[in-house]
């Protein structure tokens, strides 16, 4: 037995083990340092919010990375109007990308409307109904608005992904529908900011006044940029409801405030 060779093998093996252990140690140390900084930062904003008596609900956990998306407005065809789900409706197409329907028999809703009232109708008598989620009822009570979602996340304030019901005398008489299709991930997954950091952005920009209440934190997408072929690039964003009436948005990649108006959607 060549003890010299065995000794050399042992020395090399222990050297490799030492290098590996050092690598693991520094990786754990770096992570712990990051967690310390992160925890201190979170504690700081939490103290400031508490001092101003700004309340917020339990924030979502688990969202770490997301993608840019690319999507295109669906152009409805005559064959879409013949689909069985549209039975008992008079349906037409407006400008190619909007489907308009008048119900042969208006659908009664309650005075205190709840989204569950329309679940069955949307799933059984609306094209791609399973892809829409309740968004809001208009303040004047004449519209109920649903927004399209992708993989469980809402497409915020996107005119190309909406379902809008018209109400008369507590009855739904008609609706307009737009739909985004060919939705694909446009990039590799990237880190997003956590919801507490998005709240901090709102706070430092003066959008959260003392005694405010923050509810319904939600991660979704907004239109970052319309493309020349009528497609659009969608960017992840955090949405919060403030004082039960105002929605505020923060880009989940850039951490900047997003104002969703006519300039942020494709007409």
PDB file of N, CA and C in Angstrom, residues 2-42:
ATOM      1  N   UNK A   2       0.578   2.182  -0.903  1.00  0.00           N
ATOM      2  CA  UNK A   2       1.381   3.404  -1.040  1.00  0.00           C
ATOM      3  C   UNK A   2       0.834   4.481  -0.102  1.00  0.00           C
ATOM      4  N   UNK A   3       1.413   4.536   1.110  1.00  0.00           N
ATOM      5  CA  UNK A   3       0.931   5.479   2.129  1.00  0.00           C
ATOM      6  C   UNK A   3       1.125   6.931   1.701  1.00  0.00           C
ATOM      7  N   UNK A   4       2.123   7.140   0.877  1.00  0.00           N
ATOM      8  CA  UNK A   4       2.382   8.505   0.423  1.00  0.00           C
ATOM      9  C   UNK A   4       1.218   9.034  -0.422  1.00  0.00           C
ATOM     10  N   UNK A   5       0.713   8.168  -1.307  1.00  0.00           N
ATOM     11  CA  UNK A   5      -0.417   8.564  -2.161  1.00  0.00           C
ATOM     12  C   UNK A   5      -1.683   8.752  -1.334  1.00  0.00           C
ATOM     13  N   UNK A   6      -1.885   7.831  -0.368  1.00  0.00           N
ATOM     14  CA  UNK A   6      -3.071   7.923   0.482  1.00  0.00           C
ATOM     15  C   UNK A   6      -3.058   9.225   1.270  1.00  0.00           C
ATOM     16  N   UNK A   7      -1.870   9.591   1.799  1.00  0.00           N
ATOM     17  CA  UNK A   7      -1.746  10.825   2.569  1.00  0.00           C
ATOM     18  C   UNK A   7      -2.055  12.034   1.694  1.00  0.00           C
ATOM     19  N   UNK A   8      -1.596  12.012   0.446  1.00  0.00           N
ATOM     20  CA  UNK A   8      -1.852  13.120  -0.479  1.00  0.00           C
ATOM     21  C   UNK A   8      -3.344  13.250  -0.767  1.00  0.00           C
ATOM     22  N   UNK A   9      -4.017  12.095  -0.961  1.00  0.00           N
ATOM     23  CA  UNK A   9      -5.464  12.092  -1.227  1.00  0.00           C
ATOM     24  C   UNK A   9      -6.217  12.686  -0.042  1.00  0.00           C
ATOM     25  N   UNK A  10      -5.802  12.300   1.181  1.00  0.00           N
ATOM     26  CA  UNK A  10      -6.453  12.830   2.387  1.00  0.00           C
ATOM     27  C   UNK A  10      -6.269  14.344   2.510  1.00  0.00           C
ATOM     28  N   UNK A  11      -5.075  14.789   2.210  1.00  0.00           N
ATOM     29  CA  UNK A  11      -4.784  16.235   2.310  1.00  0.00           C
ATOM     30  C   UNK A  11      -5.639  17.017   1.314  1.00  0.00           C
ATOM     31  N   UNK A  12      -5.724  16.531   0.074  1.00  0.00           N
ATOM     32  CA  UNK A  12      -6.520  17.190  -0.962  1.00  0.00           C
ATOM     33  C   UNK A  12      -8.002  17.180  -0.583  1.00  0.00           C
ATOM     34  N   UNK A  13      -8.471  16.031  -0.071  1.00  0.00           N
ATOM     35  CA  UNK A  13      -9.878  15.906   0.325  1.00  0.00           C
ATOM     36  C   UNK A  13     -10.230  16.896   1.428  1.00  0.00           C
ATOM     37  N   UNK A  14      -9.351  16.984   2.446  1.00  0.00           N
ATOM     38  CA  UNK A  14      -9.613  17.922   3.542  1.00  0.00           C
ATOM     39  C   UNK A  14      -9.551  19.372   3.077  1.00  0.00           C
ATOM     40  N   UNK A  15      -8.670  19.627   2.101  1.00  0.00           N
ATOM     41  CA  UNK A  15      -8.560  20.983   1.546  1.00  0.00           C
ATOM     42  C   UNK A  15      -9.870  21.372   0.845  1.00  0.00           C
ATOM     43  N   UNK A  16     -10.401  20.442   0.028  1.00  0.00           N
ATOM     44  CA  UNK A  16     -11.663  20.687  -0.677  1.00  0.00           C
ATOM     45  C   UNK A  16     -12.789  20.885   0.323  1.00  0.00           C
ATOM     46  N   UNK A  17     -12.808  20.058   1.373  1.00  0.00           N
ATOM     47  CA  UNK A  17     -13.843  20.184   2.401  1.00  0.00           C
ATOM     48  C   UNK A  17     -13.768  21.537   3.092  1.00  0.00           C
ATOM     49  N   UNK A  18     -12.531  21.980   3.405  1.00  0.00           N
ATOM     50  CA  UNK A  18     -12.342  23.285   4.051  1.00  0.00           C
ATOM     51  C   UNK A  18     -12.857  24.415   3.167  1.00  0.00           C
ATOM     52  N   UNK A  19     -12.532  24.338   1.876  1.00  0.00           N
ATOM     53  CA  UNK A  19     -12.983  25.381   0.939  1.00  0.00           C
ATOM     54  C   UNK A  19     -14.501  25.406   0.872  1.00  0.00           C
ATOM     55  N   UNK A  20     -15.123  24.219   0.814  1.00  0.00           N
ATOM     56  CA  UNK A  20     -16.579  24.136   0.749  1.00  0.00           C
ATOM     57  C   UNK A  20     -17.212  24.712   2.012  1.00  0.00           C
ATOM     58  N   UNK A  21     -16.658  24.349   3.174  1.00  0.00           N
ATOM     59  CA  UNK A  21     -17.207  24.837   4.434  1.00  0.00           C
ATOM     60  C   UNK A  21     -17.079  26.352   4.555  1.00  0.00           C
ATOM     61  N   UNK A  22     -15.938  26.884   4.068  1.00  0.00           N
ATOM     62  CA  UNK A  22     -15.757  28.342   4.097  1.00  0.00           C
ATOM     63  C   UNK A  22     -16.776  29.014   3.184  1.00  0.00           C
ATOM     64  N   UNK A  23     -17.006  28.419   2.014  1.00  0.00           N
ATOM     65  CA  UNK A  23     -17.983  28.976   1.081  1.00  0.00           C
ATOM     66  C   UNK A  23     -19.373  29.012   1.713  1.00  0.00           C
ATOM     67  N   UNK A  24     -19.774  27.888   2.346  1.00  0.00           N
ATOM     68  CA  UNK A  24     -21.085  27.824   2.999  1.00  0.00           C
ATOM     69  C   UNK A  24     -21.186  28.830   4.138  1.00  0.00           C
ATOM     70  N   UNK A  25     -20.092  28.979   4.890  1.00  0.00           N
ATOM     71  CA  UNK A  25     -20.094  29.925   6.012  1.00  0.00           C
ATOM     72  C   UNK A  25     -20.333  31.350   5.537  1.00  0.00           C
ATOM     73  N   UNK A  26     -19.592  31.760   4.495  1.00  0.00           N
ATOM     74  CA  UNK A  26     -19.738  33.137   4.008  1.00  0.00           C
ATOM     75  C   UNK A  26     -21.095  33.365   3.342  1.00  0.00           C
ATOM     76  N   UNK A  27     -21.647  32.304   2.721  1.00  0.00           N
ATOM     77  CA  UNK A  27     -22.967  32.432   2.125  1.00  0.00           C
ATOM     78  C   UNK A  27     -24.018  32.671   3.210  1.00  0.00           C
ATOM     79  N   UNK A  28     -23.933  31.888   4.285  1.00  0.00           N
ATOM     80  CA  UNK A  28     -24.871  32.046   5.402  1.00  0.00           C
ATOM     81  C   UNK A  28     -24.666  33.395   6.078  1.00  0.00           C
ATOM     82  N   UNK A  29     -23.411  33.825   6.212  1.00  0.00           N
ATOM     83  CA  UNK A  29     -23.103  35.106   6.861  1.00  0.00           C
ATOM     84  C   UNK A  29     -23.676  36.269   6.053  1.00  0.00           C
ATOM     85  N   UNK A  30     -23.490  36.210   4.713  1.00  0.00           N
ATOM     86  CA  UNK A  30     -24.043  37.254   3.847  1.00  0.00           C
ATOM     87  C   UNK A  30     -25.558  37.322   3.968  1.00  0.00           C
ATOM     88  N   UNK A  31     -26.171  36.135   3.982  1.00  0.00           N
ATOM     89  CA  UNK A  31     -27.626  36.093   4.092  1.00  0.00           C
ATOM     90  C   UNK A  31     -28.096  36.663   5.411  1.00  0.00           C
ATOM     91  N   UNK A  32     -27.370  36.347   6.475  1.00  0.00           N
ATOM     92  CA  UNK A  32     -27.773  36.847   7.792  1.00  0.00           C
ATOM     93  C   UNK A  32     -27.607  38.355   7.874  1.00  0.00           C
ATOM     94  N   UNK A  33     -26.545  38.870   7.217  1.00  0.00           N
ATOM     95  CA  UNK A  33     -26.342  40.322   7.204  1.00  0.00           C
ATOM     96  C   UNK A  33     -27.483  41.010   6.458  1.00  0.00           C
ATOM     97  N   UNK A  34     -27.896  40.395   5.340  1.00  0.00           N
ATOM     98  CA  UNK A  34     -29.003  40.951   4.556  1.00  0.00           C
ATOM     99  C   UNK A  34     -30.280  40.953   5.387  1.00  0.00           C
ATOM    100  N   UNK A  35     -30.517  39.840   6.113  1.00  0.00           N
ATOM    101  CA  UNK A  35     -31.711  39.750   6.940  1.00  0.00           C
ATOM    102  C   UNK A  35     -31.709  40.794   8.035  1.00  0.00           C
ATOM    103  N   UNK A  36     -30.522  41.076   8.611  1.00  0.00           N
ATOM    104  CA  UNK A  36     -30.415  42.092   9.663  1.00  0.00           C
ATOM    105  C   UNK A  36     -30.802  43.454   9.113  1.00  0.00           C
ATOM    106  N   UNK A  37     -30.219  43.800   7.930  1.00  0.00           N
ATOM    107  CA  UNK A  37     -30.525  45.091   7.300  1.00  0.00           C
ATOM    108  C   UNK A  37     -31.998  45.170   6.964  1.00  0.00           C
ATOM    109  N   UNK A  38     -32.524  44.069   6.387  1.00  0.00           N
ATOM    110  CA  UNK A  38     -33.925  44.023   5.995  1.00  0.00           C
ATOM    111  C   UNK A  38     -34.826  44.194   7.221  1.00  0.00           C
ATOM    112  N   UNK A  39     -34.500  43.465   8.303  1.00  0.00           N
ATOM    113  CA  UNK A  39     -35.318  43.533   9.507  1.00  0.00           C
ATOM    114  C   UNK A  39     -35.293  44.932  10.105  1.00  0.00           C
ATOM    115  N   UNK A  40     -34.104  45.554  10.123  1.00  0.00           N
ATOM    116  CA  UNK A  40     -34.003  46.911  10.669  1.00  0.00           C
ATOM    117  C   UNK A  40     -34.809  47.900   9.829  1.00  0.00           C
ATOM    118  N   UNK A  41     -34.761  47.732   8.504  1.00  0.00           N
ATOM    119  CA  UNK A  41     -35.499  48.625   7.613  1.00  0.00           C
ATOM    120  C   UNK A  41     -37.004  48.477   7.833  1.00  0.00           C
ATOM    121  N   UNK A  42     -37.458  47.212   7.917  1.00  0.00           N
ATOM    122  CA  UNK A  42     -38.873  46.961   8.138  1.00  0.00           C
ATOM    123  C   UNK A  42     -39.317  47.511   9.484  1.00  0.00           C
TER     124      UNK A  42
END
